[in-house]
XYZ file of C-alpha atoms in Angstrom:
315
model
C 45.458 -4.117 6.412
C 42.009 -5.552 5.778
C 40.383 -2.606 7.502
C 42.250 -0.037 5.374
C 41.426 -1.818 2.108
C 37.787 -2.316 3.058
C 37.027 1.213 4.205
C 38.674 2.773 1.174
C 36.003 3.318 -1.470
C 33.180 2.385 0.887
C 29.810 4.046 0.283
C 28.316 5.636 3.388
C 24.841 4.146 3.064
C 23.911 4.860 6.657
C 24.353 8.589 6.109
C 20.768 8.616 4.782
C 19.460 6.014 7.220
C 17.484 8.388 9.459
C 15.396 10.192 6.770
C 14.785 6.954 4.861
C 13.777 5.178 8.069
C 11.325 7.996 8.788
C 9.950 7.605 5.251
C 9.575 3.852 5.818
C 7.728 4.508 9.074
C 5.361 6.902 7.287
C 4.735 4.330 4.551
C 4.040 1.596 7.108
C 1.654 3.795 9.113
C -0.080 4.938 5.921
C -0.453 1.340 4.788
C -1.869 0.273 8.145
C -4.268 3.226 8.076
C -5.471 2.329 4.586
C -5.890 -1.316 5.570
C -7.956 -0.242 8.592
C -10.126 2.282 6.716
C -10.409 0.986 3.155
C -9.516 -2.631 3.707
C -8.481 -4.933 0.891
C -10.349 -5.410 -2.362
C -10.718 -9.153 -1.952
C -10.955 -11.085 -5.181
C -13.394 -13.807 -6.060
C -11.095 -16.430 -4.531
C -11.809 -15.022 -1.056
C -15.281 -13.496 -1.210
C -17.130 -16.025 -3.327
C -19.381 -15.108 -6.233
C -19.265 -15.033 -10.019
C -16.892 -13.231 -12.362
C -17.794 -12.610 -15.991
C -15.245 -11.235 -18.449
C -16.525 -9.861 -21.755
C -15.027 -8.299 -24.851
C -16.947 -5.667 -26.801
C -16.313 -4.667 -30.402
C -15.670 -1.064 -29.332
C -15.211 1.042 -26.215
C -18.259 0.797 -23.978
C -19.821 3.094 -21.358
C -19.517 1.366 -17.974
C -22.323 3.453 -16.445
C -24.710 2.152 -19.071
C -23.814 -1.424 -18.213
C -24.244 -0.719 -14.498
C -27.741 0.620 -15.102
C -28.663 -2.533 -17.010
C -27.481 -4.699 -14.098
C -29.609 -2.916 -11.514
C -31.907 -5.923 -11.139
C -32.778 -8.275 -8.306
C -30.509 -11.023 -9.655
C -27.482 -8.828 -10.384
C -27.793 -6.067 -7.791
C -24.453 -5.061 -6.282
C -22.422 -6.009 -9.348
C -19.005 -4.386 -9.733
C -18.267 -3.293 -13.305
C -14.794 -2.240 -14.409
C -12.517 -2.217 -17.423
C -10.065 -5.056 -17.562
C -6.981 -4.275 -19.635
C -8.561 -2.081 -22.307
C -11.684 0.028 -22.828
C -13.263 -2.846 -24.790
C -12.711 -5.478 -22.114
C -15.124 -5.429 -19.179
C -14.999 -7.443 -15.973
C -18.178 -7.891 -13.917
C -18.101 -9.281 -10.380
C -21.410 -10.589 -9.099
C -21.942 -11.250 -5.370
C -23.617 -14.391 -4.152
C -27.418 -14.002 -3.950
C -29.562 -16.272 -1.802
C -31.856 -18.363 -3.978
C -30.296 -17.144 -7.237
C -28.132 -19.509 -9.255
C -24.925 -18.244 -10.808
C -26.020 -19.472 -14.254
C -29.054 -17.198 -14.060
C -26.872 -14.243 -13.076
C -24.551 -14.854 -16.024
C -27.534 -15.112 -18.353
C -28.869 -11.715 -17.197
C -25.429 -10.170 -17.638
C -25.016 -11.433 -21.181
C -28.562 -10.391 -22.145
C -27.904 -6.872 -20.851
C -24.529 -6.695 -22.606
C -26.110 -7.838 -25.890
C -28.431 -4.809 -25.835
C -25.334 -2.574 -25.744
C -23.318 -4.518 -28.322
C -24.741 -7.574 -30.151
C -21.175 -8.636 -30.985
C -20.119 -8.968 -27.342
C -18.049 -12.072 -26.591
C -18.047 -13.920 -23.282
C -14.385 -14.693 -22.542
C -14.453 -16.105 -19.025
C -16.839 -17.159 -16.266
C -15.692 -18.200 -12.787
C -17.625 -19.151 -9.663
C -16.420 -19.686 -6.085
C -18.691 -20.531 -3.167
C -18.686 -18.137 -0.172
C -17.622 -20.829 2.313
C -14.634 -21.799 0.164
C -13.660 -18.142 -0.153
C -13.810 -17.622 3.613
C -11.630 -20.655 4.247
C -9.094 -19.501 1.662
C -8.888 -16.065 3.294
C -8.268 -17.586 6.721
C -5.703 -20.074 5.432
C -3.939 -17.387 3.403
C -3.524 -15.087 6.395
C -2.374 -18.037 8.507
C 0.191 -18.978 5.844
C 1.791 -15.515 5.980
C 1.816 -15.543 9.805
C 3.344 -19.027 10.012
C 5.977 -18.055 7.440
C 7.044 -15.035 9.520
C 7.177 -17.102 12.731
C 9.250 -19.849 11.110
C 11.627 -17.253 9.676
C 11.986 -15.660 13.122
C 12.935 -19.046 14.596
C 15.400 -19.744 11.777
C 17.249 -16.427 11.901
C 17.301 -16.532 15.717
C 19.381 -19.722 15.544
C 21.573 -18.495 12.693
C 22.252 -14.923 13.847
C 22.597 -12.910 17.022
C 19.163 -11.818 18.275
C 19.656 -8.166 17.267
C 20.252 -9.162 13.659
C 17.356 -11.616 13.816
C 14.982 -8.945 15.077
C 16.129 -6.576 12.335
C 15.486 -9.171 9.604
C 11.978 -9.956 10.862
C 11.181 -6.224 11.132
C 12.292 -5.817 7.515
C 10.024 -8.686 6.426
C 7.024 -7.211 8.248
C 7.858 -3.813 6.693
C 7.855 -5.309 3.167
C 4.601 -7.227 3.627
C 2.725 -4.279 5.184
C 3.758 -1.822 2.465
C 2.913 -4.296 -0.307
C -0.531 -4.892 1.199
C -0.912 -1.147 1.689
C -0.399 -0.482 -2.027
C -3.152 -2.969 -2.866
C -5.398 -1.322 -0.281
C -4.737 2.296 -1.325
C -5.331 1.652 -5.020
C -7.994 -0.996 -4.333
C -6.260 -3.532 -6.553
C -7.900 -6.919 -6.558
C -6.311 -9.320 -4.077
C -6.622 -12.961 -5.101
C -4.667 -16.176 -4.608
C -1.996 -15.189 -7.136
C -1.335 -11.985 -5.166
C -1.069 -14.012 -1.955
C 1.514 -16.192 -3.691
C 3.329 -12.998 -4.671
C 3.361 -11.767 -1.056
C 4.847 -15.049 0.151
C 7.438 -14.835 -2.641
C 8.319 -11.327 -1.469
C 8.944 -12.713 2.023
C 11.427 -15.247 0.667
C 13.122 -12.766 -1.669
C 13.564 -10.112 1.012
C 14.860 -12.635 3.551
C 17.450 -13.948 1.083
C 18.796 -10.449 0.456
C 18.917 -9.650 4.169
C 20.749 -12.876 5.071
C 23.429 -12.203 2.430
C 24.076 -8.765 3.958
C 24.027 -10.110 7.525
C 26.497 -12.897 6.693
C 28.956 -10.295 5.440
C 28.326 -8.077 8.475
C 29.119 -10.985 10.798
C 32.336 -11.776 8.916
C 33.496 -8.160 8.891
C 32.826 -7.687 12.594
C 35.399 -10.424 13.242
C 37.942 -9.071 10.725
C 37.654 -5.293 11.277
C 38.723 -5.146 14.899
C 38.843 -1.344 15.148
C 35.874 -0.505 12.954
C 32.730 1.000 14.456
C 29.399 -0.787 13.846
C 28.453 1.886 11.297
C 31.721 1.380 9.395
C 31.332 -2.399 9.412
C 27.776 -2.187 8.081
C 28.723 0.308 5.365
C 31.648 -1.885 4.242
C 29.450 -4.992 4.245
C 26.676 -3.378 2.219
C 29.210 -1.974 -0.269
C 30.801 -5.399 -0.720
C 27.429 -7.059 -1.381
C 26.015 -4.243 -3.521
C 27.220 -5.684 -6.843
C 25.504 -8.963 -6.020
C 22.327 -7.105 -5.032
C 22.302 -5.069 -8.246
C 22.777 -8.143 -10.433
C 20.151 -10.199 -8.592
C 17.612 -7.372 -8.453
C 18.225 -6.360 -12.060
C 17.779 -9.827 -13.516
C 14.699 -10.440 -11.372
C 13.171 -7.127 -12.427
C 13.606 -7.996 -16.107
C 11.512 -11.127 -15.658
C 8.914 -9.506 -13.392
C 8.447 -6.478 -15.681
C 7.981 -8.860 -18.619
C 5.301 -10.707 -16.630
C 3.695 -7.402 -15.630
C 3.492 -6.108 -19.205
C 2.985 -9.288 -21.228
C 1.978 -11.987 -18.775
C -1.749 -11.473 -19.121
C -4.464 -10.577 -16.683
C -4.341 -13.824 -14.727
C -0.922 -13.093 -13.182
C -1.048 -9.290 -13.283
C -1.629 -9.073 -9.528
C 1.203 -11.529 -8.864
C 3.623 -9.413 -10.920
C 2.446 -6.219 -9.185
C 3.104 -7.707 -5.748
C 6.572 -8.842 -6.831
C 7.438 -5.426 -8.274
C 6.524 -3.713 -5.025
C 8.264 -6.372 -2.957
C 11.528 -6.145 -4.889
C 11.756 -2.371 -4.469
C 10.869 -2.223 -0.778
C 12.758 -5.427 0.014
C 16.017 -4.117 -1.423
C 16.172 -0.940 0.638
C 14.664 -2.550 3.751
C 17.686 -4.852 3.968
C 19.822 -1.713 4.380
C 17.675 0.898 6.054
C 15.427 -1.281 8.192
C 17.220 -4.518 9.065
C 20.800 -3.256 9.339
C 19.975 0.139 10.800
C 17.682 -1.400 13.437
C 20.425 -3.829 14.449
C 22.779 -0.877 14.991
C 20.174 0.954 17.055
C 19.783 -2.178 19.177
C 23.496 -1.955 19.988
C 25.087 -4.640 17.823
C 28.907 -4.713 18.154
C 31.915 -6.980 17.662
C 31.598 -8.664 21.067
C 28.169 -10.007 20.097
C 29.701 -11.765 17.077
C 32.497 -13.498 18.975
C 32.073 -17.265 19.349
C 31.437 -18.492 22.865
C 34.542 -20.027 24.419
C 33.880 -23.386 26.059
C 36.110 -24.122 29.020
C 37.629 -27.590 28.838
C 37.115 -29.958 31.736
C 40.135 -29.968 34.040
C 41.617 -26.788 32.586
C 41.739 -25.149 36.019
C 43.772 -28.037 37.475
C 46.207 -27.933 34.535
C 46.810 -24.245 35.158
C 47.847 -24.958 38.786
C 50.350 -27.675 37.860
C 54.055 -26.594 37.762
């Protein structure tokens, strides 16, 4: 009875599993290739140096500003628009024997020749040693999080489901980092926080699906693994849509109106929500099926009582 009611109206999600899995593999390989070739545009938090944000009274020519900064103190400066054509962000690398205050002074003097009304909005400085330590600790934090999650899901689920959930997490993190690498978006501490948030969000969605898969394997005695997974995903889809929709409303608001300080954080969350939602279906669940998950793997282990064999021999 349960099987008939469950299969009726079920969406066959796994019908598209193979092409979408191939697409995911291409995205992962492309992200890894970009990370290897282009690397990540590390922000000031990781590289060390000085950041100066300025606001001009009108749109300014960035090439003109770059030519003015071609000095010994400010050589190697990165100049880019920051939000609008009037806002300019300048990143200055650390120079041996040159103080950051002197670098900022040269920047503002050069900017004043372009527009006397220029306004200095923000100045930040991070030492190179601090930046290096933050980069190492940030990478270690992501690695430790994945290892702890692997241990947790290994105790909670059968190992095939656990391996699928960890593969989905790695898939989400790699693609998110790949987007930042391909478009050379600045990667700072707020983005790292976003990546770790993506790990938690994706894991939560995957565990909800896996809990239902485990329940349905025990209830649908004649259903194939593909049927059980399709029924489970269909049953949890309304919850996924509501959770994802409400989260997207907040994240899009942060992305559009949250300001420049958390723009990278919102970008990481946007990417993570999209890839995390479909990875729970087409990476975690589909991989578990390919690893041979079935009803027998979900059955609880029967513990033989002491003396049961003697009781069976008694008349």
